[in-house]
Short mmCIF file of C-alpha atoms and ligand atoms in Angstrom, two decimals:
data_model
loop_
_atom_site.label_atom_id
_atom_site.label_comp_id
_atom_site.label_asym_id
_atom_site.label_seq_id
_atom_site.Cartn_x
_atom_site.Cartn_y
_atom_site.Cartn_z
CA UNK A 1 120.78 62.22 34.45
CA UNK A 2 117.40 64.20 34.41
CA UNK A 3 114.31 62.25 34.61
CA UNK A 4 111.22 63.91 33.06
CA UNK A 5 109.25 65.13 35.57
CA UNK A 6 105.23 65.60 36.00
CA UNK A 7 104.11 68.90 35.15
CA UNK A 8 102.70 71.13 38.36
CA UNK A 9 98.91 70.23 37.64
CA UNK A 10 99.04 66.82 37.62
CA UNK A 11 101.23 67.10 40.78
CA UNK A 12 98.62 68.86 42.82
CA UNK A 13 96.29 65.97 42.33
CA UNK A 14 98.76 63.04 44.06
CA UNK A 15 98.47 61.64 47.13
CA UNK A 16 102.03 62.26 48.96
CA UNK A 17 103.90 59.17 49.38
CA UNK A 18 106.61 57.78 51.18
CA UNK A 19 108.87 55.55 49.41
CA UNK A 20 109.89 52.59 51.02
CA UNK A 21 112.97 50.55 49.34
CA UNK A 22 113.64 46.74 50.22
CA UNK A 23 110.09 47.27 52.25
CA UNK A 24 109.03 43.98 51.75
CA UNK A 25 112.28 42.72 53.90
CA UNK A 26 112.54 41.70 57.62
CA UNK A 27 112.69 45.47 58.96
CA UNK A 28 110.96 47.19 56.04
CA UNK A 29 108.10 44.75 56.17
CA UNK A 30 106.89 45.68 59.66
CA UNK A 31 108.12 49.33 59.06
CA UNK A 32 105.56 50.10 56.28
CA UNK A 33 102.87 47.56 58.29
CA UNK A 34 103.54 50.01 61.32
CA UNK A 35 103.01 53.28 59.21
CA UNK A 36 99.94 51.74 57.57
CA UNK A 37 98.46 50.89 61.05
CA UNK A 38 99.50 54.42 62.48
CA UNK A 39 99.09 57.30 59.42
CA UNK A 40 96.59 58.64 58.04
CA UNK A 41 94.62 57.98 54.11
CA UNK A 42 96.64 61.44 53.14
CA UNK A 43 100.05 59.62 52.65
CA UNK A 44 100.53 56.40 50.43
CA UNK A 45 103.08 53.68 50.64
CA UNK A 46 105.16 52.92 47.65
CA UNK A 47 107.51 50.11 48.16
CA UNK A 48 110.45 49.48 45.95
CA UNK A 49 112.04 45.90 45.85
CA UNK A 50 114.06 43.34 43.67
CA UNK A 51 112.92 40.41 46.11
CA UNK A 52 116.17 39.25 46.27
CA UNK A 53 116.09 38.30 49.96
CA UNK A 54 111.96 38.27 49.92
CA UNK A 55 109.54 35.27 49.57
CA UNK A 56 108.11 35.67 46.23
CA UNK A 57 104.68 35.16 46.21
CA UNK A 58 102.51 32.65 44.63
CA UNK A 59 101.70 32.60 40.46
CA UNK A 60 99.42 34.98 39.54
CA UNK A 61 100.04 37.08 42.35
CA UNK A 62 102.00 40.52 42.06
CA UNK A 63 102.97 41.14 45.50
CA UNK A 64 105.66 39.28 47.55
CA UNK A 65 103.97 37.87 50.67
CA UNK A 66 104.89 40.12 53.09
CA UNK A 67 102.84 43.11 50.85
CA UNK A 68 100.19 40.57 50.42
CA UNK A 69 99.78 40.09 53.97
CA UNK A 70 100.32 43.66 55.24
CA UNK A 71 97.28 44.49 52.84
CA UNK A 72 95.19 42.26 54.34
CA UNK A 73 95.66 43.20 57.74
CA UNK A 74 95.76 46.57 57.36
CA UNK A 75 92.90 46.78 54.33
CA UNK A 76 95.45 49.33 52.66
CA UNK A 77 97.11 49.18 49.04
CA UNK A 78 100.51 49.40 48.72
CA UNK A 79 102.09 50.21 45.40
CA UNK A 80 104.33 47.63 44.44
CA UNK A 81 107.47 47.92 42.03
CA UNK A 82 109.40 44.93 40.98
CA UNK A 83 112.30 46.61 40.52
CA UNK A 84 116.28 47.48 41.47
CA UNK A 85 117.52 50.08 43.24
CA UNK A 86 120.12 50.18 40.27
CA UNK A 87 118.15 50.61 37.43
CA UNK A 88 117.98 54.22 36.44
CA UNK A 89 114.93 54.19 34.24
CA UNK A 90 112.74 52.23 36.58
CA UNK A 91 113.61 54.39 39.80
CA UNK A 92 112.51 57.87 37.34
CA UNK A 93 109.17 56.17 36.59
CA UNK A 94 108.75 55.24 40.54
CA UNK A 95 109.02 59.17 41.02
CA UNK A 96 107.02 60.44 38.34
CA UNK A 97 104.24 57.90 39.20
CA UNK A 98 104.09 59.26 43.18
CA UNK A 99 104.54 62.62 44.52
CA UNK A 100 107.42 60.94 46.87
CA UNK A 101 108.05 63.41 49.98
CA UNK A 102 110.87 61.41 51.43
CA UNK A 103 112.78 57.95 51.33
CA UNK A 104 113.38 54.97 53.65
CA UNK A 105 116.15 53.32 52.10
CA UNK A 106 116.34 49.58 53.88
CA UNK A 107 116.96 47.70 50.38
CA UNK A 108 120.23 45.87 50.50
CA UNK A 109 122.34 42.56 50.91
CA UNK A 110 122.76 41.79 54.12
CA UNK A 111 124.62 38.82 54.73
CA UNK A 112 128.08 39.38 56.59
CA UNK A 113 129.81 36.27 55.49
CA UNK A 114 128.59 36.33 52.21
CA UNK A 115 129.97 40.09 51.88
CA UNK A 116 133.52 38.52 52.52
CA UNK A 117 133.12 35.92 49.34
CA UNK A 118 131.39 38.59 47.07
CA UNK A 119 132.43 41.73 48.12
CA UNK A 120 131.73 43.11 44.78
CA UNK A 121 128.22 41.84 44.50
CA UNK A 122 127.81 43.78 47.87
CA UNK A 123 129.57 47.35 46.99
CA UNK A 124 127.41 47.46 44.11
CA UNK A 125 123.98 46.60 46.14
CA UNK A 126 124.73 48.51 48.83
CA UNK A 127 126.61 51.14 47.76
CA UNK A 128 126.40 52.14 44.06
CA UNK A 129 122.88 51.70 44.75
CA UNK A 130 122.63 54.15 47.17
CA UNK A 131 124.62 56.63 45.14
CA UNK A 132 121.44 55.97 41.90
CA UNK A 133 118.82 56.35 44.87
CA UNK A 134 120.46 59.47 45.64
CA UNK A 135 120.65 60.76 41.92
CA UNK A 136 117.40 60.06 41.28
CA UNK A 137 115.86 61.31 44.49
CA UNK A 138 117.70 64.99 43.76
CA UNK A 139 116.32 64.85 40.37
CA UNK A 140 113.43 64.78 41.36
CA UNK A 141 113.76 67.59 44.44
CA UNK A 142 113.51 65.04 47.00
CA UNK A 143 115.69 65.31 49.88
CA UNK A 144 114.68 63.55 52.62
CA UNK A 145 116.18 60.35 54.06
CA UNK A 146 115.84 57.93 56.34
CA UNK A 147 118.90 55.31 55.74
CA UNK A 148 119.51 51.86 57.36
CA UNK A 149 122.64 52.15 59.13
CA UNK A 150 123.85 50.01 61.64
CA UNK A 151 125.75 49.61 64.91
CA UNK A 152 128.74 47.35 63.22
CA UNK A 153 129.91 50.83 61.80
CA UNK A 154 131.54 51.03 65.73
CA UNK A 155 134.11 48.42 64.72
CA UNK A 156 135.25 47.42 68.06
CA UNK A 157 134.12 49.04 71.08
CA UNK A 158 136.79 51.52 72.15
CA UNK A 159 133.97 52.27 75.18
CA UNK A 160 130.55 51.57 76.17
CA UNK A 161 127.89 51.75 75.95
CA UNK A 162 128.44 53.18 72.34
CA UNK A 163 127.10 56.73 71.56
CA UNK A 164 126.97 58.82 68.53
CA UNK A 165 130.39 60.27 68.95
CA UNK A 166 131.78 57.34 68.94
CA UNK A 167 134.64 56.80 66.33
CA UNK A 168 133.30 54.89 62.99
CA UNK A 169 134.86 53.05 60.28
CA UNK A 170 138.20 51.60 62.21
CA UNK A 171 138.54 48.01 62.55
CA UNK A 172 135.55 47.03 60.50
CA UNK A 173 136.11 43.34 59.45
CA UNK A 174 134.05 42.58 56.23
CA UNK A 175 132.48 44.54 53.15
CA UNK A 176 128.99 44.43 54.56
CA UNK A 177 130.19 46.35 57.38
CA UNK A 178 132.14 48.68 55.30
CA UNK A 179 129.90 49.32 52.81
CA UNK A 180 127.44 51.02 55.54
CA UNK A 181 130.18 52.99 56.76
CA UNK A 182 130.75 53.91 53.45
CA UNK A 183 127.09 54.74 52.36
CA UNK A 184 127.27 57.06 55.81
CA UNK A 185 130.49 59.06 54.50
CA UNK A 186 128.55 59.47 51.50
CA UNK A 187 125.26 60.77 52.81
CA UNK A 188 127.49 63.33 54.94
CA UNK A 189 129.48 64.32 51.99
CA UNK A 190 126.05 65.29 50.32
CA UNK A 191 124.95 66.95 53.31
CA UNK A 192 127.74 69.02 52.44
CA UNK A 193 126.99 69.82 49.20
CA UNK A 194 123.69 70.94 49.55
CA UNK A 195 121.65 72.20 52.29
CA UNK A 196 118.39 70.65 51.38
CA UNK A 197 119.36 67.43 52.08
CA UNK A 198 118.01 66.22 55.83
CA UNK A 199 119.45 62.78 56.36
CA UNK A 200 118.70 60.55 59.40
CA UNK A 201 120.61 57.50 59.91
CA UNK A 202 119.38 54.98 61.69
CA UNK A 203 122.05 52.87 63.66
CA UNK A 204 120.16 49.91 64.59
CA UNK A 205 121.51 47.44 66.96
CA UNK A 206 120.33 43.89 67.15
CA UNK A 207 116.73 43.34 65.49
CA UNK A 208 114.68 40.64 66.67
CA UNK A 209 110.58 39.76 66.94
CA UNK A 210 108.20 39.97 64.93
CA UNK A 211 104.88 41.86 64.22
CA UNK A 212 102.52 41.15 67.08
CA UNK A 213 99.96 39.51 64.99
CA UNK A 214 102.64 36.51 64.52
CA UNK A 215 101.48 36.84 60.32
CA UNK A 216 104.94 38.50 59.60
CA UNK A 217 108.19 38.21 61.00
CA UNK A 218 111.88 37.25 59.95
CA UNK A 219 112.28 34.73 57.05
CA UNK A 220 116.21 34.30 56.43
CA UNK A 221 117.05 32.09 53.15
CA UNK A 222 119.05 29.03 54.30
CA UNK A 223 120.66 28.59 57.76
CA UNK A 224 120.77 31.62 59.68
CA UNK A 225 123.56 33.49 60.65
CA UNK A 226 122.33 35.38 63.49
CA UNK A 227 121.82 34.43 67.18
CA UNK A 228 117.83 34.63 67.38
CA UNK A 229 116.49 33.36 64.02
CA UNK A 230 118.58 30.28 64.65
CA UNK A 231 117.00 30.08 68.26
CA UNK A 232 113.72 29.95 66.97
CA UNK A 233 114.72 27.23 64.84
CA UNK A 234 115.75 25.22 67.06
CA UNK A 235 113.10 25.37 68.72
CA UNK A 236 110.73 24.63 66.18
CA UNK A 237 112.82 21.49 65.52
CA UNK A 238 114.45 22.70 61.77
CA UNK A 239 117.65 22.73 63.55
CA UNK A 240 119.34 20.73 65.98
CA UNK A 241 120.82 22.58 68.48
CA UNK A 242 122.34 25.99 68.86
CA UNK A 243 126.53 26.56 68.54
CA UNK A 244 127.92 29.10 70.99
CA UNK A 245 130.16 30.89 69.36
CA UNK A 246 132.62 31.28 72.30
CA UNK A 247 132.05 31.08 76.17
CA UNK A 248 135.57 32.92 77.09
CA UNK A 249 134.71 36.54 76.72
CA UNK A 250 134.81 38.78 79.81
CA UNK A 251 131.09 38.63 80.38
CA UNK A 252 128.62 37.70 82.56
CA UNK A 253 128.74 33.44 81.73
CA UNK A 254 131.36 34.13 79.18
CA UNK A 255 129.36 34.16 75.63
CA UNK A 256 128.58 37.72 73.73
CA UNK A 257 126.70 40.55 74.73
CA UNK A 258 124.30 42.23 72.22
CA UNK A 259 121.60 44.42 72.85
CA UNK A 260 118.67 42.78 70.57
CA UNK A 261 115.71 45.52 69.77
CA UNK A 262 112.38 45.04 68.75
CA UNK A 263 111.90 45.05 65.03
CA UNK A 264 108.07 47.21 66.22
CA UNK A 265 110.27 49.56 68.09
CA UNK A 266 112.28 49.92 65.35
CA UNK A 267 109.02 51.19 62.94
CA UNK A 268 108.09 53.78 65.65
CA UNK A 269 111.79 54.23 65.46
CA UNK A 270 111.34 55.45 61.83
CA UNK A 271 108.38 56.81 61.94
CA UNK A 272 109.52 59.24 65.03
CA UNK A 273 112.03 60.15 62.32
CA UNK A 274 109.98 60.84 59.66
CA UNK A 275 108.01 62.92 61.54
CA UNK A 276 111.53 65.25 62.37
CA UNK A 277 111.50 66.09 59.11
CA UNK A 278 109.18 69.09 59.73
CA UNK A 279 111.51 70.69 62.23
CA UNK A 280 114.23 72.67 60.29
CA UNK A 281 117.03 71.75 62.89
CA UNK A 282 116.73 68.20 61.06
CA UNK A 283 118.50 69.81 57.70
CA UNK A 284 121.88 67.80 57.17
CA UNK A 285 123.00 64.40 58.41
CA UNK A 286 122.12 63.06 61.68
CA UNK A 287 123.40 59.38 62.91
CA UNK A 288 121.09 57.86 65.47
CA UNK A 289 121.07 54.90 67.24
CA UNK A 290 118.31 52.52 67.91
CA UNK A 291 118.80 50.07 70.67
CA UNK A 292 117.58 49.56 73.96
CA UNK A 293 120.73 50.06 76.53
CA UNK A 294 120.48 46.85 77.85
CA UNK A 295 122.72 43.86 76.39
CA UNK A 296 121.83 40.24 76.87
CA UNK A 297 124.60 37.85 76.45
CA UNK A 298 123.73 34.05 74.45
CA UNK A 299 123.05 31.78 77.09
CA UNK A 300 120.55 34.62 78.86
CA UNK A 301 118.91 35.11 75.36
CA UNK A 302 118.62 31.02 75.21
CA UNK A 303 116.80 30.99 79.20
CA UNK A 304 114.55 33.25 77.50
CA UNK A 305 113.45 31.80 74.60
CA UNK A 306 113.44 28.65 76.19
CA UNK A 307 110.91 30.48 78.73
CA UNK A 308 108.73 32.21 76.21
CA UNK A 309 108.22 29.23 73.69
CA UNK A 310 107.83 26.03 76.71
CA UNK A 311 110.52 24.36 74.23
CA UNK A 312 113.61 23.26 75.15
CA UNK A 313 116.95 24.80 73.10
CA UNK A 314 119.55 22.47 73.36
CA UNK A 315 123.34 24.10 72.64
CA UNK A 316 127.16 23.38 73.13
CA UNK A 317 129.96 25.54 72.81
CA UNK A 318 131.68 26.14 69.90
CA UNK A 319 134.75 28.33 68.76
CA UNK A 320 134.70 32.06 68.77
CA UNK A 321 133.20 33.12 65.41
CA UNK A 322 135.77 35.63 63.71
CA UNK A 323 134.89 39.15 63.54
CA UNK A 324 133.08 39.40 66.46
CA UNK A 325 133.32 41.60 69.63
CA UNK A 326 132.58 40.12 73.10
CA UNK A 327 130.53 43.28 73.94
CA UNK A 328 127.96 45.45 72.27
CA UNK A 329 125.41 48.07 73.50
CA UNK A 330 123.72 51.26 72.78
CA UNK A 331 123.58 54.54 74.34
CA UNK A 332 120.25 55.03 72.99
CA UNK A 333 119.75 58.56 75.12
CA UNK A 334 119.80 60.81 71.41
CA UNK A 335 116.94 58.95 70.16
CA UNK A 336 115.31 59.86 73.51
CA UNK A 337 116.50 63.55 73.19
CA UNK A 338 115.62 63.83 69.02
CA UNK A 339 112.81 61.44 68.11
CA UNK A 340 111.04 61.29 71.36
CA UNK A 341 111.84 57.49 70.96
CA UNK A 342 112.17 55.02 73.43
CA UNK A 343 112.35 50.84 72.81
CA UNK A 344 109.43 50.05 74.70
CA UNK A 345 109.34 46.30 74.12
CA UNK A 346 111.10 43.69 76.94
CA UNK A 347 112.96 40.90 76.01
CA UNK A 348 110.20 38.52 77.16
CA UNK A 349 108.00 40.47 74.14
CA UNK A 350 110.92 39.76 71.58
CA UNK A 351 111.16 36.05 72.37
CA UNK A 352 107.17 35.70 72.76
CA UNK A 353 106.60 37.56 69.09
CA UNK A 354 109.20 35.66 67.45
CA UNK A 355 107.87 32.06 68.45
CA UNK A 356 104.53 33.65 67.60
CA UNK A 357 105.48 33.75 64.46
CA UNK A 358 107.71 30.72 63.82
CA UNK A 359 105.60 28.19 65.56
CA UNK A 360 102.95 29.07 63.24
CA UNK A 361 105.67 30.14 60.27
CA UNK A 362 107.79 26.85 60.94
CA UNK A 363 108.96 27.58 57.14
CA UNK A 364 108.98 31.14 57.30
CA UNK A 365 106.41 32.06 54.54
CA UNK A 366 106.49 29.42 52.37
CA UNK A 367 104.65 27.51 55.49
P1 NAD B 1 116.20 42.05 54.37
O1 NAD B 1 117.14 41.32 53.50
O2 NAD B 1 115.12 41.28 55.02
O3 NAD B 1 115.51 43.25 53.55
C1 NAD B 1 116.17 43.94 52.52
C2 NAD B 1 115.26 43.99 51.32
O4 NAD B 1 115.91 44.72 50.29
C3 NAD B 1 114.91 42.61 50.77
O5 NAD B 1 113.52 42.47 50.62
C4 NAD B 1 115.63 42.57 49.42
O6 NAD B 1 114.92 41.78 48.49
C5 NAD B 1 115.72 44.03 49.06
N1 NAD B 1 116.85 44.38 48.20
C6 NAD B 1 118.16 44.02 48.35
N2 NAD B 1 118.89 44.56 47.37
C7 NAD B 1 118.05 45.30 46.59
C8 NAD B 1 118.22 46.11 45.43
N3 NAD B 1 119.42 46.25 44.85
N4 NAD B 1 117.15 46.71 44.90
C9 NAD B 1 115.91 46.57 45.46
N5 NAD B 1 115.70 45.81 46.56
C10 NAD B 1 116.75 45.19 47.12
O7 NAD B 1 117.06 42.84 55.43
P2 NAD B 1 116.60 43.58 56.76
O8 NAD B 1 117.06 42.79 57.92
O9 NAD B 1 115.20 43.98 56.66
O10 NAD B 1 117.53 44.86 56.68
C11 NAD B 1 117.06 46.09 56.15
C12 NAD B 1 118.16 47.12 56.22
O11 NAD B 1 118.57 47.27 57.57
C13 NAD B 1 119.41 46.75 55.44
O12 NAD B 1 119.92 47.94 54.86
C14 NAD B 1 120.36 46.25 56.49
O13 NAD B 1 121.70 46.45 56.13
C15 NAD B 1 119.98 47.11 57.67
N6 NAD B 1 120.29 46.49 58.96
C16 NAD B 1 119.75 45.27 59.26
C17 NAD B 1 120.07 44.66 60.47
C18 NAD B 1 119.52 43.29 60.80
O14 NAD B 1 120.10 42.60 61.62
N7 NAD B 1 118.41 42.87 60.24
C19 NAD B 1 120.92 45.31 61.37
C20 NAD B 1 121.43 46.57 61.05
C21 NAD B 1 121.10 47.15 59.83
C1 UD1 B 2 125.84 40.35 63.19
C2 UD1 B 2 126.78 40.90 62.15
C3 UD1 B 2 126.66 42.41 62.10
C4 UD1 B 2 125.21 42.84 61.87
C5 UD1 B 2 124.34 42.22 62.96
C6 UD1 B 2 122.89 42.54 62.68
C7 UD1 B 2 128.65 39.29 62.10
C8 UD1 B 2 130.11 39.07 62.39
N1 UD1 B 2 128.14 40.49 62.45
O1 UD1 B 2 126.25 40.84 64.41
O2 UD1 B 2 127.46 42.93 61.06
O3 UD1 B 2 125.09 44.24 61.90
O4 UD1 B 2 124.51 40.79 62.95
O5 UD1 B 2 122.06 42.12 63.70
O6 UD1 B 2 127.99 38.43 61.54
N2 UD1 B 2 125.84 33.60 68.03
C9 UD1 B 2 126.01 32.29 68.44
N3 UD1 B 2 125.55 31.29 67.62
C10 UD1 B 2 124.91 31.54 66.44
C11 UD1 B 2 124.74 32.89 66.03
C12 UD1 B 2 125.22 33.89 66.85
O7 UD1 B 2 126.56 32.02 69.49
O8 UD1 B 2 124.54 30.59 65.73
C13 UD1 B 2 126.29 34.66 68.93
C14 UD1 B 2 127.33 35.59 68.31
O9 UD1 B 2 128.63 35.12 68.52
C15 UD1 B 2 127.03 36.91 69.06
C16 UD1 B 2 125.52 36.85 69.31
O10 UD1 B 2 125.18 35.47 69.21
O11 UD1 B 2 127.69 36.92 70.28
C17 UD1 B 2 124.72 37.64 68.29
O12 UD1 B 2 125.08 37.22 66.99
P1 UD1 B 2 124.34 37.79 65.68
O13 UD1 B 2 122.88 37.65 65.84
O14 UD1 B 2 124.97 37.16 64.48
O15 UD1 B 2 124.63 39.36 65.72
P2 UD1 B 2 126.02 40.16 65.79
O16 UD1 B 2 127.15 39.28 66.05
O17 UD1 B 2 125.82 41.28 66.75
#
């Protein structure tokens, strides 16, 4: 559908924008605290989010947390919409009210084993909201993307470390998985169409850390599913001890291999691709990944939190949790090559920022 559209004269006036959807989530968060930080008064931050998977703040404030917080710090607005990816009429009034230049498109569900129980509650997030993003971004002449894909469109490892060219979509074991496979085919298939869309797709391996400051960081809803959240738990004594899931794969002491990536490299990660926008070899679709190269396996990630935080993280083996591969790493080299973008942060920062913030976070941000 066509959205009305501001006349040329009023346009002239606006600040340019970027919008930022699900930016007051885990990655998103310290994406649009990283831009704030880094850019310049000449481009605004609109953010986009249902808070579905966001602490919501207080009464009588607007913002969620995260927003609130990022403001302070930074001493920057950020426009704020309440709303859904999904709903048409709400997205067109998000793009008449900015002059939006381009989109990074984080906002959707996330949880794998929740994707297996409501796989239709995660097509329609993930995917059919991609497809009204996209609708409403072209009818508005925006065409510039920067999407939230993710390593688990590899499926299994065929070889390693995993590059670009590496097959997708085979062997992928649950709808969250599939659904960013999907939203990739997609974004190519529009590429296609037109040749004024310039899509960059993030792969991003294993986030972890948080903002340096320790004020934001990861804040999962219930038990976490992944490896370092649960860590830092632990640590902080909301959970009892760690469950190894599995300590017979072929590597190093036998538990999985992930390479984890700062969630601050990931925001220069974006922003280096933002910035490719202005080079006209960046027209069509572009998968990238974002990892460091180097995989850490469970009980080395353990040492190291246990080393970082002076607590100790007690674990005991449990069974191999289905769905996942005993080895996973990036070939990060294209990144180097096309962003100028390198993860810069060691595993001793990741575990350090991450207790940073949940030492002084113990309940994420409703502490
Ligand atoms: P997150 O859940 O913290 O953030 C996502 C945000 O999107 C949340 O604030 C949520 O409220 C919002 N959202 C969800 N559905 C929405 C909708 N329909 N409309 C508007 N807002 C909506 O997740 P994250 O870890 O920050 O992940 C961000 C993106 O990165 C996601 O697309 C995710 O699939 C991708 N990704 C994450 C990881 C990871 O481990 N964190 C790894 C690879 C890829
Ligand atoms: C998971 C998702 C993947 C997603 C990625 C994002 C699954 C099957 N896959 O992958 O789709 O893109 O997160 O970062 O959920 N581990 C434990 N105990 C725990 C938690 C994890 O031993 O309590 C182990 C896992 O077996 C794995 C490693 O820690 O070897 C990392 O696990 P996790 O953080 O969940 O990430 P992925 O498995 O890579």
């Amino acid at each position: 559908m066509g959205g009305d559209t501001l006349n040329e004269d009023k346009r002239i006036d606006m600040t340019r924008a970027i919008l930022v959807t699900g930016g007051a989530g885990y990655v998103g968060s310290h994406t649009v605290a990283y831009l704030l930080e880094n850019m310049g008064n000449d481009l605004e931050i609109v953010v986009v989010d249902n808070l579905i998977n966001s602490y919501r703040s207080k009464p009588g404030q607007k913002k969620p947390e995260s927003l609130r917080i990022i403001e302070d710090m930074t001493g920057k607005t950020i426009h704020f919409y309440n709303c859904d990816i999904r709903d048409v009429q709400a997205m067109h009034r998000v793009f008449q009210n900015h002059l939006i230049e381009c989109v990074i498109h984080f906002a959707a569900l996330k949880a794998v084993g929740e994707s297996v129980t409501k796989p239709l509650e995660y097509y329609q997030a993930n995917v059919s909201g991609t497809c009204t993003l996209f609708e409403v971004m072209r009818d508005h002449g925006v065409h510039k993307l920067v999407y939230s894909s993710s390593c688990t469109v590899y499926g299994e490892p065929q070889r390693l470390p995993l590059d670009e060219t590496h097959p997708t979509g085979a062997g992928l074991t649950n709808p969250y998985g599939r659904s960013k496979y999907f939203c990739e085919e997609i974004m190519k298939d529009l590429c296609a169409s037109d040749k004024k869309w310039s899509v960059i797709s993030l792969r991003y391996f294993n986030p972890v850390g948080a903002h340096p400051s320790g004020r934001i960081g990861e804040d999962p809803r219930g038990t976490p599913n992944n490896l370092m959240p649960y860590i830092a738990q632990v640590a902080v004594g909301r959970l009892e001890e760690l469950q190894v899931f599995g300590s017979d794969y072929p590597t190093v002491d036998g538990t999985g291999v992930r390479d984890y990536v700062h969630v601050q490299d990931l925001a220069e990660g974006h922003a280096g691709a933002l910035a490719c926008f202005n080079k006209t070899e960046f027209t069509g679709f572009h998968a990238i990944n974002l990892g460091t190269g180097t995989g850490y396996s469970v009980l080395q990630m353990v040492a190291a939190f246990e080393a970082a935080s002076g607590k100790r993280v007690p674990w005991r083996v449990a069974a191999r949790r289905a769905g996942d591969v005993a080895v996973n790493y990036a070939d990060a080299s294209l990144a180097a090559r096309t962003l100028g973008w390198r993860a810069r942060r060691t595993l001793a920062d990741m575990c350090a920022d991450t207790w940073r913030w949940q030492s002084t976070h113990p309940h994420g941000y409703a502490t």
